[in-house]
Short mmCIF file of C-alpha atoms in Angstrom, two decimals:
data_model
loop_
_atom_site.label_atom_id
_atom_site.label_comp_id
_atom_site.label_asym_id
_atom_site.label_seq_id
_atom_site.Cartn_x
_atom_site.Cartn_y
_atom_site.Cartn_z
CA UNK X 1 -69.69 40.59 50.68
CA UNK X 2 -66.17 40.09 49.45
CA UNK X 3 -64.19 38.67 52.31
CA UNK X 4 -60.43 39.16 51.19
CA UNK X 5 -60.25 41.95 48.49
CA UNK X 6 -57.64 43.74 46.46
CA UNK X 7 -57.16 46.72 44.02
CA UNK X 8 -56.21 46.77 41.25
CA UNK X 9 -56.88 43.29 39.57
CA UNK X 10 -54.34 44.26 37.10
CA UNK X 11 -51.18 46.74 37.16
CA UNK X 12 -49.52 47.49 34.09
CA UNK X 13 -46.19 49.69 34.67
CA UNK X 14 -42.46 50.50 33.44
CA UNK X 15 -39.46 49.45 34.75
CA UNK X 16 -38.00 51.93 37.64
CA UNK X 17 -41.59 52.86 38.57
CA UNK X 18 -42.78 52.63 42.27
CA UNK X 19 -46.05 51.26 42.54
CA UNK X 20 -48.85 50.10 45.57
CA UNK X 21 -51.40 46.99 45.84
CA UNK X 22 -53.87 47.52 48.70
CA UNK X 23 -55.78 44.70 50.82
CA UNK X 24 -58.66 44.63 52.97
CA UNK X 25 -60.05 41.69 54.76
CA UNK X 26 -63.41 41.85 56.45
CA UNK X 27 -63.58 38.71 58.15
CA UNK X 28 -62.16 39.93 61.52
CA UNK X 29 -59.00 38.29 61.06
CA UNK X 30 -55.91 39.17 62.97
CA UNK X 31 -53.54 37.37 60.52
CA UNK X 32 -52.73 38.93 57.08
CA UNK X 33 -50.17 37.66 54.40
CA UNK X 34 -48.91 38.41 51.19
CA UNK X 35 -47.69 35.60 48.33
CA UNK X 36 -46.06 35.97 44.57
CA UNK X 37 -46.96 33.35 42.75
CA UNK X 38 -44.17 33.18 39.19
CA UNK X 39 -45.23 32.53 35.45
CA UNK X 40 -44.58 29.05 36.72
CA UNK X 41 -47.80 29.25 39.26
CA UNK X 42 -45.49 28.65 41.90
CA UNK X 43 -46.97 30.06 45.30
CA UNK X 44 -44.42 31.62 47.96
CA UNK X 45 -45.22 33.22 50.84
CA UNK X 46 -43.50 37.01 51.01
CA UNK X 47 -44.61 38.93 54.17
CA UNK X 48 -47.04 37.75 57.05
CA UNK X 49 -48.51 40.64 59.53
CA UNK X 50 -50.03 40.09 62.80
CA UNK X 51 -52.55 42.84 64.62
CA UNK X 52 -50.55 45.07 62.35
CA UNK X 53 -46.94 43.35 63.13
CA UNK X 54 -44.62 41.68 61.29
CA UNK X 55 -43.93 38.07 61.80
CA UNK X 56 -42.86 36.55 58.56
CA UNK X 57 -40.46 38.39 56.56
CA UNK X 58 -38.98 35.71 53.66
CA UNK X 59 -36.01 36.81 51.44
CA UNK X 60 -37.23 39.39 49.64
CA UNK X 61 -35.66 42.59 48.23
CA UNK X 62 -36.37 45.51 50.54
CA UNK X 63 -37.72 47.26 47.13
CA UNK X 64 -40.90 45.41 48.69
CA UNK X 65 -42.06 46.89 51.36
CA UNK X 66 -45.42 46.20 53.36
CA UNK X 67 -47.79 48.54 55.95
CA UNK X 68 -50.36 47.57 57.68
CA UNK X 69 -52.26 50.54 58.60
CA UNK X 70 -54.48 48.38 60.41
CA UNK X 71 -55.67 44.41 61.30
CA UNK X 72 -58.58 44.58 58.21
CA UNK X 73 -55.70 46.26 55.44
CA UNK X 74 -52.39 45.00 54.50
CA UNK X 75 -50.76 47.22 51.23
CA UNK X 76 -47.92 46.45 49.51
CA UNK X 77 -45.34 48.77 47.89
CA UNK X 78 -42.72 48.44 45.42
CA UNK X 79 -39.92 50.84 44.48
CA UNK X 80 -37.74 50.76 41.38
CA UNK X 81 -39.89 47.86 39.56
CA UNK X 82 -37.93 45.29 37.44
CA UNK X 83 -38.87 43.05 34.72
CA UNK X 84 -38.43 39.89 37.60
CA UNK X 85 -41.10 41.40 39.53
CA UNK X 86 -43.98 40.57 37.06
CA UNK X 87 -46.16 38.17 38.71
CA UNK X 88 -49.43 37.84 39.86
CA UNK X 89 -49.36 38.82 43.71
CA UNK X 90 -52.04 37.14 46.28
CA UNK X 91 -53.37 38.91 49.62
CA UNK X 92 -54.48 36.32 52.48
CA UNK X 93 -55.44 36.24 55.87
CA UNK X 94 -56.19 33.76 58.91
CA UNK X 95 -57.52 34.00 62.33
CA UNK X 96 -54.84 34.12 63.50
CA UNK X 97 -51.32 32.72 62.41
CA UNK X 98 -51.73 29.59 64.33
CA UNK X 99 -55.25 28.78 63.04
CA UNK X 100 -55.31 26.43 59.85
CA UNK X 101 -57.18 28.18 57.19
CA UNK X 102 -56.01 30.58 54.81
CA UNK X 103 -58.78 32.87 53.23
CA UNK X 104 -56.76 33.84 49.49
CA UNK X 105 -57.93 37.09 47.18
CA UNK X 106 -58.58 37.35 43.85
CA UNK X 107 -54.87 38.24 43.00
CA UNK X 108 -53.27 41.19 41.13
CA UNK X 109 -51.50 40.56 38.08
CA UNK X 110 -48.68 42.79 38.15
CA UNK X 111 -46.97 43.21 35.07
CA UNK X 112 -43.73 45.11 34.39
CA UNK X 113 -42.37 46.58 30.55
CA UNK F 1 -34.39 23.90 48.38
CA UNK F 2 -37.92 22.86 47.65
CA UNK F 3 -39.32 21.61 50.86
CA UNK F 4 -42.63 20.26 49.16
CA UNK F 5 -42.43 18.11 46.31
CA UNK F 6 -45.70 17.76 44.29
CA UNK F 7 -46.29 15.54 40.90
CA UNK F 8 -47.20 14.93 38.39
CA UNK F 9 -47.03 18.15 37.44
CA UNK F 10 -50.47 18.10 34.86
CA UNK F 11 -52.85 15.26 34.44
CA UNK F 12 -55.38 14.41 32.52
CA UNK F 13 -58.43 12.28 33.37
CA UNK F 14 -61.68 10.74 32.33
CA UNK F 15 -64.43 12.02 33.41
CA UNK F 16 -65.53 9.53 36.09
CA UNK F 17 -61.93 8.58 36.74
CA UNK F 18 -59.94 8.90 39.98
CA UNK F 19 -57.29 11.46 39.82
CA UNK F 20 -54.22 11.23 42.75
CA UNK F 21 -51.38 13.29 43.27
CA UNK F 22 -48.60 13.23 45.35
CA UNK F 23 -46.56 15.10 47.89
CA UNK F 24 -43.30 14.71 49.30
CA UNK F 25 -42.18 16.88 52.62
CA UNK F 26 -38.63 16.86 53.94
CA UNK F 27 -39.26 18.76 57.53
CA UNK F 28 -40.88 16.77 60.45
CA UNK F 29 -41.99 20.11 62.06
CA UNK F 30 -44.97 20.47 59.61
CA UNK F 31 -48.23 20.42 61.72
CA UNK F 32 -50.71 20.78 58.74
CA UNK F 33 -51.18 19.34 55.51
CA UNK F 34 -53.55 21.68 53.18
CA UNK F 35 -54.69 20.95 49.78
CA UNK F 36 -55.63 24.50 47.63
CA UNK F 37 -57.28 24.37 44.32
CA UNK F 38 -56.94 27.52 42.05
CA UNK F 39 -59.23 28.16 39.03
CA UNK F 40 -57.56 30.81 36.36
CA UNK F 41 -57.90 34.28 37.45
CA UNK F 42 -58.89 33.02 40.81
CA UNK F 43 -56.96 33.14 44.24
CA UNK F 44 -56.55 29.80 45.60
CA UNK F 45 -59.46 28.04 47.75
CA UNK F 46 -59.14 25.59 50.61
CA UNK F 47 -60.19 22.09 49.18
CA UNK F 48 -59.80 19.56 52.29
CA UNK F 49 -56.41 19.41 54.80
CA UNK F 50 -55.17 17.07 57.23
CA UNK F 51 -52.65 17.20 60.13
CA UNK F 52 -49.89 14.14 60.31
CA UNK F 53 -52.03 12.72 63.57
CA UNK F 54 -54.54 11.13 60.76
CA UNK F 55 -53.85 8.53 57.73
CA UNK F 56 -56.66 9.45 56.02
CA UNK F 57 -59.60 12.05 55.74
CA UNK F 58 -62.24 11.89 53.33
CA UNK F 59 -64.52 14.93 52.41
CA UNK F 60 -67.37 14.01 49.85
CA UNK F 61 -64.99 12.82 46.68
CA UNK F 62 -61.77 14.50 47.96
CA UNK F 63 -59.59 11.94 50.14
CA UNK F 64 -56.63 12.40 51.75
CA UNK F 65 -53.96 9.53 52.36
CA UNK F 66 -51.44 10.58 54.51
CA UNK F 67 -47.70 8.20 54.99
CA UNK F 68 -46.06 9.95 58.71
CA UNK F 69 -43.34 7.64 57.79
CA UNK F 70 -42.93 8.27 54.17
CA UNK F 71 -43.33 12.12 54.56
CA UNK F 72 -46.15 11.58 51.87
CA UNK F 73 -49.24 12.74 51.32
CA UNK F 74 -51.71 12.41 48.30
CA UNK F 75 -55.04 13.91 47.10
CA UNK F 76 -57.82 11.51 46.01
CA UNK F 77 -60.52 13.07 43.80
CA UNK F 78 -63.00 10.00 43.06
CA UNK F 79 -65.40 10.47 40.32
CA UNK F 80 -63.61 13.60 38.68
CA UNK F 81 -65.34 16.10 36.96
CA UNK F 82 -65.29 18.22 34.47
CA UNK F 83 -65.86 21.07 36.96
CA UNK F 84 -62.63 19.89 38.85
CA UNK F 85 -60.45 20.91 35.99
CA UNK F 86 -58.01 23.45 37.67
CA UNK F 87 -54.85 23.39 39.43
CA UNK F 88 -54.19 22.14 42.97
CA UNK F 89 -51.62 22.87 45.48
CA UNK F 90 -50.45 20.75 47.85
CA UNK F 91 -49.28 23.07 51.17
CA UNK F 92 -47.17 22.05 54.60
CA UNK F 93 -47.38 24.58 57.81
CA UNK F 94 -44.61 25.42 60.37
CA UNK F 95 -44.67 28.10 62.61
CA UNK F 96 -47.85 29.90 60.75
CA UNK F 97 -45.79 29.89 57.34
CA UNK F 98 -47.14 27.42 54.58
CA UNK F 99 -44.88 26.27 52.18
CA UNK F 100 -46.42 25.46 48.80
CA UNK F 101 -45.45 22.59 46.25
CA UNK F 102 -45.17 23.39 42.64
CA UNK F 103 -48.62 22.85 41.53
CA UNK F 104 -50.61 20.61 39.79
CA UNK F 105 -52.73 21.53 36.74
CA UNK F 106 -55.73 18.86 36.12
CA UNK F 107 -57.57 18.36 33.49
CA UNK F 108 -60.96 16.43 33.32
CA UNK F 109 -61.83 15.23 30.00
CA UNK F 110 -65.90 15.03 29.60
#
């Protein structure tokens, strides 16, 4: 009974590729995120969605671009990959976005030749 | 601009020993004060938080000390385990965005 999952654990691509990382939560939150954490492990917050609209949008090329079909899935899609964006990318999701605790996934290690 | 400052940046401990470390926040409109701790290949996990209305909170061995003032906060583990060894983020919220510090990678010697 997973509660924050994504696919695929790993992604393994060229440069100038477009590629997609899908998230589901099941815990009935409202509040769904998306972080890239660097070789360096450092964690920063990319996109937020709430009941499927978006209320965080950091500095972050427009190559990225998030959906969110619905409250339980937030995907993320990439166009015209570059070396830079190897990382290892985290879905996460709250009650809501005022409510303290952020439920992480297991991560997908994106990595780009 | 790094709005959370964390260090040290690894540590090593005894097993037994007390392992702190520190955070440093510039904005006063944090609300909440998270600590994460990530275990290789794993997303990070919610370890204990507090919001700046509290000095301290203490949840089995994990303490934290918390300095309004100072714009400080710090992570106690008391009797540190080998099972702690991982790496632990220090977080501040504002307006439903939480800002990470760098990261600290800990290391419990048995």
């Amino acid at each position: 009974d997973t509660a924050v999952s994504q696919t695929p654990k790993y992604l393994v691509t060229q440069m100038g590729n477009d590629k997609s990382i899908k998230c589901e939560q099941n815990l009935g939150h409202d509040t769904m995120y998306w972080y890239k954490q660097d070789s360096k492990k450092f964690l920063k917050i990319m996109f937020s969605y709430n009941n499927k609209e978006l209320i965080i949008n950091e500095t972050v090329p427009n190559r990225f671009s998030p959906k969110s079909p619905d409250k339980a899935h937030l995907n993320l899609h990439i166009n015209s990959l570059e070396l830079g964006d190897s990382a290892v990318y985290f879905c996460a999701s709250s009650q809501d976005y005022t409510k303290d605790e952020q439920f992480f996934g297991p991560g997908t290690r994106l990595t780009v030749l | 601009q790094q709005q959370v400052k964390q260090s040290p940046q690894s540590l090593i401990v005894q097993k037994g020993g007390i392992s702190i470390i520190n955070c440093a926040y510039e904005n006063t409109a944090f609300d909440y004060f998270p600590w994460y701790q990530q275990f290789p290949g794993k997303g990070p996990a919610l370890l204990i938080a507090i919001r700046p209305d509290v000095s301290e909170k203490k949840e089995g061995r994990f303490t934290i000390s918390f300095n309004k003032s100072a714009k400080q906060f710090s992570l106690h583990i008391m009797d540190s385990q080998p099972g702690d060894s991982a790496t632990y983020f220090c977080a501040a919220r504002k307006g439903g965005k939480l800002i990470f510090g760098q990261g600290t990678e800990l290391s419990v010697k048995p």
